[in-house]
PDB file of C-alpha atoms in Angstrom:
ATOM      1  CA  MET Q1110      77.386 -17.248  32.944  1.00  0.00           C
ATOM      2  CA  ALA Q1111      74.230 -16.801  30.910  1.00  0.00           C
ATOM      3  CA  ARG Q1112      71.076 -18.012  32.583  1.00  0.00           C
ATOM      4  CA  THR Q1113      68.602 -20.257  30.834  1.00  0.00           C
ATOM      5  CA  ARG Q1114      65.149 -18.731  30.890  1.00  0.00           C
ATOM      6  CA  ILE Q1115      62.736 -21.189  32.475  1.00  0.00           C
ATOM      7  CA  LYS Q1116      59.359 -20.831  30.816  1.00  0.00           C
ATOM      8  CA  VAL Q1117      57.250 -21.541  33.862  1.00  0.00           C
ATOM      9  CA  GLY Q1118      54.115 -20.201  32.167  1.00  0.00           C
ATOM     10  CA  ILE Q1119      53.910 -23.243  29.911  1.00  0.00           C
ATOM     11  CA  ALA Q1120      53.128 -25.469  32.909  1.00  0.00           C
ATOM     12  CA  THR Q1121      49.925 -23.599  33.789  1.00  0.00           C
ATOM     13  CA  ASP Q1122      46.545 -24.289  32.195  1.00  0.00           C
ATOM     14  CA  ARG Q1123      46.521 -20.762  30.794  1.00  0.00           C
ATOM     15  CA  GLY Q1124      50.030 -21.194  29.435  1.00  0.00           C
ATOM     16  CA  ARG Q1125      49.203 -24.515  27.778  1.00  0.00           C
ATOM     17  CA  ALA Q1126      46.042 -23.043  26.280  1.00  0.00           C
ATOM     18  CA  ARG Q1127      47.905 -20.045  24.881  1.00  0.00           C
ATOM     19  CA  ARG Q1128      50.659 -22.246  23.443  1.00  0.00           C
ATOM     20  CA  THR Q1129      48.042 -24.479  21.791  1.00  0.00           C
ATOM     21  CA  ALA Q1130      46.264 -21.432  20.376  1.00  0.00           C
ATOM     22  CA  ILE Q1131      49.544 -20.247  18.856  1.00  0.00           C
ATOM     23  CA  LEU Q1132      50.202 -23.661  17.311  1.00  0.00           C
ATOM     24  CA  ASP Q1133      46.658 -23.829  15.922  1.00  0.00           C
ATOM     25  CA  ALA Q1134      47.147 -20.377  14.424  1.00  0.00           C
ATOM     26  CA  ALA Q1135      50.431 -21.468  12.839  1.00  0.00           C
ATOM     27  CA  ILE Q1136      48.639 -24.439  11.261  1.00  0.00           C
ATOM     28  CA  ALA Q1137      45.937 -22.100   9.947  1.00  0.00           C
ATOM     29  CA  VAL Q1138      48.585 -19.805   8.421  1.00  0.00           C
ATOM     30  CA  VAL Q1139      50.236 -22.798   6.722  1.00  0.00           C
ATOM     31  CA  ALA Q1140      46.863 -23.959   5.349  1.00  0.00           C
ATOM     32  CA  ARG Q1141      45.980 -20.497   4.073  1.00  0.00           C
ATOM     33  CA  ASP Q1142      49.312 -19.257   2.737  1.00  0.00           C
ATOM     34  CA  GLY Q1143      51.910 -22.058   2.928  1.00  0.00           C
ATOM     35  CA  THR Q1144      54.847 -22.667   5.235  1.00  0.00           C
ATOM     36  CA  GLY Q1145      56.731 -19.661   3.882  1.00  0.00           C
ATOM     37  CA  ALA Q1146      54.089 -17.358   5.394  1.00  0.00           C
ATOM     38  CA  VAL Q1147      54.684 -18.545   8.955  1.00  0.00           C
ATOM     39  CA  THR Q1148      56.179 -15.682  10.946  1.00  0.00           C
ATOM     40  CA  HIS Q1149      55.834 -14.761  14.586  1.00  0.00           C
ATOM     41  CA  ARG Q1150      53.910 -11.639  13.602  1.00  0.00           C
ATOM     42  CA  ALA Q1151      51.449 -13.418  11.292  1.00  0.00           C
ATOM     43  CA  VAL Q1152      50.783 -16.167  13.824  1.00  0.00           C
ATOM     44  CA  ALA Q1153      50.397 -13.759  16.736  1.00  0.00           C
ATOM     45  CA  LYS Q1154      47.875 -11.728  14.748  1.00  0.00           C
ATOM     46  CA  LEU Q1155      45.778 -14.782  13.894  1.00  0.00           C
ATOM     47  CA  ALA Q1156      46.010 -16.198  17.428  1.00  0.00           C
ATOM     48  CA  LYS Q1157      45.084 -12.773  18.842  1.00  0.00           C
ATOM     49  CA  VAL Q1158      48.000 -12.768  21.250  1.00  0.00           C
ATOM     50  CA  PRO Q1159      50.816 -10.259  21.746  1.00  0.00           C
ATOM     51  CA  LEU Q1160      53.835 -10.753  19.496  1.00  0.00           C
ATOM     52  CA  ALA Q1161      55.905 -11.293  22.631  1.00  0.00           C
ATOM     53  CA  ALA Q1162      53.842 -14.396  23.417  1.00  0.00           C
ATOM     54  CA  THR Q1163      54.939 -16.254  20.285  1.00  0.00           C
ATOM     55  CA  THR Q1164      58.595 -15.422  20.849  1.00  0.00           C
ATOM     56  CA  TYR Q1165      58.265 -16.444  24.502  1.00  0.00           C
ATOM     57  CA  TYR Q1166      57.048 -19.951  23.666  1.00  0.00           C
ATOM     58  CA  PHE Q1167      58.988 -20.421  20.412  1.00  0.00           C
ATOM     59  CA  ALA Q1168      62.547 -19.194  20.038  1.00  0.00           C
ATOM     60  CA  SER Q1169      62.497 -18.944  16.249  1.00  0.00           C
ATOM     61  CA  ARG Q1170      60.299 -19.285  13.200  1.00  0.00           C
ATOM     62  CA  ASP Q1171      61.776 -22.730  12.568  1.00  0.00           C
ATOM     63  CA  ASP Q1172      60.964 -23.766  16.130  1.00  0.00           C
ATOM     64  CA  LEU Q1173      57.383 -22.567  15.687  1.00  0.00           C
ATOM     65  CA  LEU Q1174      56.990 -24.453  12.411  1.00  0.00           C
ATOM     66  CA  LEU Q1175      58.504 -27.619  13.864  1.00  0.00           C
ATOM     67  CA  GLU Q1176      56.233 -27.585  16.903  1.00  0.00           C
ATOM     68  CA  ALA Q1177      53.170 -26.824  14.786  1.00  0.00           C
ATOM     69  CA  PHE Q1178      53.896 -29.889  12.656  1.00  0.00           C
ATOM     70  CA  ARG Q1179      54.472 -31.969  15.800  1.00  0.00           C
ATOM     71  CA  HIS Q1180      51.163 -30.700  17.237  1.00  0.00           C
ATOM     72  CA  LEU Q1181      49.235 -31.460  14.043  1.00  0.00           C
ATOM     73  CA  THR Q1182      50.776 -34.885  13.573  1.00  0.00           C
ATOM     74  CA  ALA Q1183      50.144 -35.817  17.211  1.00  0.00           C
ATOM     75  CA  ARG Q1184      46.409 -35.330  16.637  1.00  0.00           C
ATOM     76  CA  ARG Q1185      46.421 -37.624  13.621  1.00  0.00           C
ATOM     77  CA  MET Q1186      48.513 -40.219  15.440  1.00  0.00           C
ATOM     78  CA  ALA Q1187      46.116 -40.125  18.390  1.00  0.00           C
ATOM     79  CA  ALA Q1188      43.267 -40.831  15.971  1.00  0.00           C
ATOM     80  CA  TYR Q1189      45.136 -43.893  14.699  1.00  0.00           C
ATOM     81  CA  ASP Q1190      45.683 -45.064  18.277  1.00  0.00           C
ATOM     82  CA  ALA Q1191      41.965 -44.751  18.998  1.00  0.00           C
ATOM     83  CA  ALA Q1192      41.068 -46.642  15.813  1.00  0.00           C
ATOM     84  CA  PHE Q1193      43.653 -49.317  16.576  1.00  0.00           C
ATOM     85  CA  ALA Q1194      42.133 -49.861  20.015  1.00  0.00           C
ATOM     86  CA  ILE Q1195      38.768 -50.886  18.538  1.00  0.00           C
ATOM     87  CA  LEU Q1196      40.056 -52.745  15.462  1.00  0.00           C
ATOM     88  CA  PRO Q1197      38.547 -56.249  15.497  1.00  0.00           C
ATOM     89  CA  ALA Q1198      40.572 -59.381  14.871  1.00  0.00           C
ATOM     90  CA  LYS Q1199      38.407 -60.178  11.838  1.00  0.00           C
ATOM     91  CA  LEU Q1200      37.050 -57.582   9.457  1.00  0.00           C
ATOM     92  CA  SER Q1201      35.172 -57.736   6.167  1.00  0.00           C
ATOM     93  CA  ALA Q1202      36.250 -55.658   3.181  1.00  0.00           C
ATOM     94  CA  GLU Q1203      32.817 -53.994   3.129  1.00  0.00           C
ATOM     95  CA  VAL Q1204      33.003 -52.892   6.755  1.00  0.00           C
ATOM     96  CA  ALA Q1205      36.610 -51.715   6.411  1.00  0.00           C
ATOM     97  CA  ALA Q1206      35.837 -49.732   3.256  1.00  0.00           C
ATOM     98  CA  ALA Q1207      32.809 -48.105   4.859  1.00  0.00           C
ATOM     99  CA  GLY Q1208      34.721 -47.231   8.026  1.00  0.00           C
ATOM    100  CA  TRP Q1209      37.771 -45.823   6.280  1.00  0.00           C
ATOM    101  CA  ALA Q1210      35.623 -43.876   3.817  1.00  0.00           C
ATOM    102  CA  HIS Q1211      33.617 -42.371   6.665  1.00  0.00           C
ATOM    103  CA  ALA Q1212      36.733 -41.437   8.630  1.00  0.00           C
ATOM    104  CA  LEU Q1213      38.224 -39.709   5.596  1.00  0.00           C
ATOM    105  CA  ALA Q1214      34.973 -37.918   4.783  1.00  0.00           C
ATOM    106  CA  GLU Q1215      34.722 -36.678   8.383  1.00  0.00           C
ATOM    107  CA  LEU Q1216      38.293 -35.414   8.296  1.00  0.00           C
ATOM    108  CA  LEU Q1217      37.774 -33.581   5.009  1.00  0.00           C
ATOM    109  CA  THR Q1218      34.513 -32.052   6.237  1.00  0.00           C
ATOM    110  CA  ASN Q1219      35.567 -31.090   9.745  1.00  0.00           C
ATOM    111  CA  GLU Q1220      39.273 -30.296   9.366  1.00  0.00           C
ATOM    112  CA  PRO Q1221      39.999 -29.273   5.762  1.00  0.00           C
ATOM    113  CA  ALA Q1222      42.571 -26.681   6.824  1.00  0.00           C
ATOM    114  CA  ALA Q1223      44.414 -29.271   8.903  1.00  0.00           C
ATOM    115  CA  VAL Q1224      44.569 -31.599   5.881  1.00  0.00           C
ATOM    116  CA  VAL Q1225      46.007 -28.842   3.684  1.00  0.00           C
ATOM    117  CA  ALA Q1226      48.520 -27.871   6.371  1.00  0.00           C
ATOM    118  CA  GLU Q1227      49.547 -31.482   6.810  1.00  0.00           C
ATOM    119  CA  PHE Q1228      50.430 -31.844   3.137  1.00  0.00           C
ATOM    120  CA  GLU Q1229      52.279 -28.519   3.154  1.00  0.00           C
ATOM    121  CA  MET Q1230      54.318 -29.622   6.145  1.00  0.00           C
ATOM    122  CA  HIS Q1231      55.024 -33.081   4.778  1.00  0.00           C
ATOM    123  CA  LEU Q1232      56.415 -31.450   1.647  1.00  0.00           C
ATOM    124  CA  GLU Q1233      58.490 -29.097   3.774  1.00  0.00           C
ATOM    125  CA  GLY Q1234      59.876 -32.214   5.420  1.00  0.00           C
ATOM    126  CA  SER Q1235      61.693 -32.998   2.182  1.00  0.00           C
ATOM    127  CA  ARG Q1236      63.831 -29.950   2.932  1.00  0.00           C
ATOM    128  CA  ARG Q1237      64.078 -30.107   6.733  1.00  0.00           C
ATOM    129  CA  ALA Q1238      65.441 -33.131   8.576  1.00  0.00           C
ATOM    130  CA  GLN Q1239      63.520 -32.436  11.799  1.00  0.00           C
ATOM    131  CA  LEU Q1240      60.193 -32.239   9.977  1.00  0.00           C
ATOM    132  CA  ARG Q1241      61.122 -35.378   8.070  1.00  0.00           C
ATOM    133  CA  ALA Q1242      61.566 -37.241  11.358  1.00  0.00           C
ATOM    134  CA  ILE Q1243      58.067 -36.241  12.480  1.00  0.00           C
ATOM    135  CA  HIS Q1244      56.655 -37.317   9.115  1.00  0.00           C
ATOM    136  CA  HIS Q1245      58.376 -40.686   9.522  1.00  0.00           C
ATOM    137  CA  ALA Q1246      56.760 -41.194  12.940  1.00  0.00           C
ATOM    138  CA  TRP Q1247      53.329 -40.411  11.483  1.00  0.00           C
ATOM    139  CA  GLU Q1248      53.888 -42.710   8.507  1.00  0.00           C
ATOM    140  CA  THR Q1249      55.067 -45.534  10.780  1.00  0.00           C
ATOM    141  CA  LYS Q1250      51.917 -45.197  12.909  1.00  0.00           C
ATOM    142  CA  ALA Q1251      49.663 -45.126   9.845  1.00  0.00           C
ATOM    143  CA  MET Q1252      51.360 -48.168   8.334  1.00  0.00           C
ATOM    144  CA  ALA Q1253      51.041 -50.114  11.595  1.00  0.00           C
ATOM    145  CA  TYR Q1254      47.307 -49.406  11.724  1.00  0.00           C
ATOM    146  CA  PHE Q1255      46.571 -50.270   8.098  1.00  0.00           C
ATOM    147  CA  THR Q1256      48.800 -53.346   8.231  1.00  0.00           C
ATOM    148  CA  ALA Q1257      46.739 -54.588  11.169  1.00  0.00           C
ATOM    149  CA  GLY Q1258      43.574 -53.716   9.262  1.00  0.00           C
ATOM    150  CA  MET Q1259      44.656 -55.664   6.212  1.00  0.00           C
ATOM    151  CA  LYS Q1260      45.568 -58.643   8.404  1.00  0.00           C
ATOM    152  CA  ALA Q1261      42.060 -58.510   9.876  1.00  0.00           C
ATOM    153  CA  ILE Q1262      40.593 -58.535   6.354  1.00  0.00           C
ATOM    154  CA  GLY Q1263      42.678 -61.588   5.478  1.00  0.00           C
ATOM    155  CA  SER Q1264      45.475 -60.182   3.328  1.00  0.00           C
ATOM    156  CA  LYS Q1265      48.361 -62.544   2.599  1.00  0.00           C
ATOM    157  CA  LYS Q1266      50.671 -59.540   2.187  1.00  0.00           C
ATOM    158  CA  PRO Q1267      49.284 -57.085   4.752  1.00  0.00           C
ATOM    159  CA  GLU Q1268      52.212 -54.667   4.811  1.00  0.00           C
ATOM    160  CA  ALA Q1269      52.349 -54.285   1.023  1.00  0.00           C
ATOM    161  CA  ASP Q1270      48.567 -53.984   0.832  1.00  0.00           C
ATOM    162  CA  ALA Q1271      48.555 -51.434   3.659  1.00  0.00           C
ATOM    163  CA  ALA Q1272      51.012 -49.295   1.676  1.00  0.00           C
ATOM    164  CA  LEU Q1273      48.646 -49.423  -1.318  1.00  0.00           C
ATOM    165  CA  VAL Q1274      45.628 -48.476   0.806  1.00  0.00           C
ATOM    166  CA  LEU Q1275      47.506 -45.600   2.427  1.00  0.00           C
ATOM    167  CA  ALA Q1276      48.698 -44.360  -0.977  1.00  0.00           C
ATOM    168  CA  VAL Q1277      45.131 -44.402  -2.321  1.00  0.00           C
ATOM    169  CA  LEU Q1278      43.782 -42.599   0.749  1.00  0.00           C
ATOM    170  CA  THR Q1279      46.512 -39.969   0.431  1.00  0.00           C
ATOM    171  CA  GLY Q1280      45.640 -39.427  -3.224  1.00  0.00           C
ATOM    172  CA  LEU Q1281      41.956 -39.155  -2.379  1.00  0.00           C
ATOM    173  CA  GLU Q1282      42.709 -36.560   0.296  1.00  0.00           C
ATOM    174  CA  ILE Q1283      44.594 -34.423  -2.207  1.00  0.00           C
ATOM    175  CA  GLY Q1284      41.922 -34.783  -4.868  1.00  0.00           C
ATOM    176  CA  GLU Q1285      39.077 -33.950  -2.508  1.00  0.00           C
ATOM    177  CA  ILE Q1286      40.841 -30.931  -1.049  1.00  0.00           C
ATOM    178  CA  VAL Q1287      41.494 -29.496  -4.511  1.00  0.00           C
ATOM    179  CA  ASN Q1288      38.230 -30.524  -6.185  1.00  0.00           C
ATOM    180  CA  PRO Q1289      35.603 -31.847  -3.745  1.00  0.00           C
ATOM    181  CA  THR Q1290      33.116 -34.465  -4.932  1.00  0.00           C
ATOM    182  CA  PRO Q1291      29.442 -33.979  -3.963  1.00  0.00           C
ATOM    183  CA  ASN Q1292      28.417 -36.723  -1.527  1.00  0.00           C
ATOM    184  CA  ALA Q1293      32.023 -37.937  -1.641  1.00  0.00           C
ATOM    185  CA  GLU Q1294      31.672 -40.624   1.009  1.00  0.00           C
ATOM    186  CA  ARG Q1295      28.815 -42.411  -0.789  1.00  0.00           C
ATOM    187  CA  GLU Q1296      29.653 -41.599  -4.403  1.00  0.00           C
ATOM    188  CA  LEU Q1297      33.442 -41.915  -4.437  1.00  0.00           C
ATOM    189  CA  LEU Q1298      35.259 -42.944  -1.274  1.00  0.00           C
ATOM    190  CA  ALA Q1299      33.333 -46.017  -0.149  1.00  0.00           C
ATOM    191  CA  PRO Q1300      32.866 -47.555  -3.642  1.00  0.00           C
ATOM    192  CA  LEU Q1301      36.511 -47.018  -4.567  1.00  0.00           C
ATOM    193  CA  LEU Q1302      37.793 -48.474  -1.302  1.00  0.00           C
ATOM    194  CA  ARG Q1303      35.483 -51.488  -1.625  1.00  0.00           C
ATOM    195  CA  ARG Q1304      36.825 -52.114  -5.111  1.00  0.00           C
ATOM    196  CA  LEU Q1305      40.413 -51.758  -3.907  1.00  0.00           C
ATOM    197  CA  LEU Q1306      40.021 -54.060  -0.900  1.00  0.00           C
ATOM    198  CA  HIS Q1307      38.233 -56.750  -2.917  1.00  0.00           C
ATOM    199  CA  ALA Q1308      41.046 -56.589  -5.473  1.00  0.00           C
ATOM    200  CA  LEU Q1309      43.683 -56.940  -2.759  1.00  0.00           C
ATOM    201  CA  VAL Q1310      41.844 -59.688  -0.869  1.00  0.00           C
ATOM    202  CA  PRO Q1311      39.684 -61.590  -3.392  1.00  0.00           C
TER     203      PRO Q1311
END
C-alpha cells in the first residue's frame, strides 16, 4: 500500500514562511509574465529556494497556481473584513468616496504587482473551475462589503448600487495599472467616486 507523505515541515514557522515565500514568488511571476509562466523552476528561482522545495509543498503547477490565487485573494478578503468591522451605520457620500479612493490609491501604490496578478488569475478562472470558485468567494465578500456601504449611504437599491460601484472600481484599477494618472487619488479617483455616489444616492 502506498504511503501518503505527511508534510510535517509546513506546520513549523520556518515551513510556513518558506511556503508563503513560494506563493509570493508565484504571484510575482504571474504579475511579471502571466499565469502561463508559472513553473516550479521559475518560482523557485524567484523565491530563492531549492527546486525541491516547491515540489515538496505543491504537487503540481496547477496546485501551485491554485494556492497562489487562494493566498492572494485571502489578503484582499481580509482587507474587506477589516473595513467591514469599522463601517459605520451611517455614512455620507463624500466620506465614502474619499475612503474608497484612498484605499484604491494605496493598493495601486503599494501592491501594483498584486493587482496585476489578481486580474491575471481572475481571467484564468474563466478556464479553471477551481480558480473560478475562489474568484466567486472574493466577489461575494466584496459585494457584501459594498452593499453594506451603500446601505449606510442611504441607497434604496444597495445591492444593485454596490455592483455598479465595484464595477467602476475594477475599471479604475485596470486603467491605473495600464496608464497611471498623476495624483490619481485627488485628481481622478475621489472626484469620480463622489460623482458616482451622488448620482446613485441623490
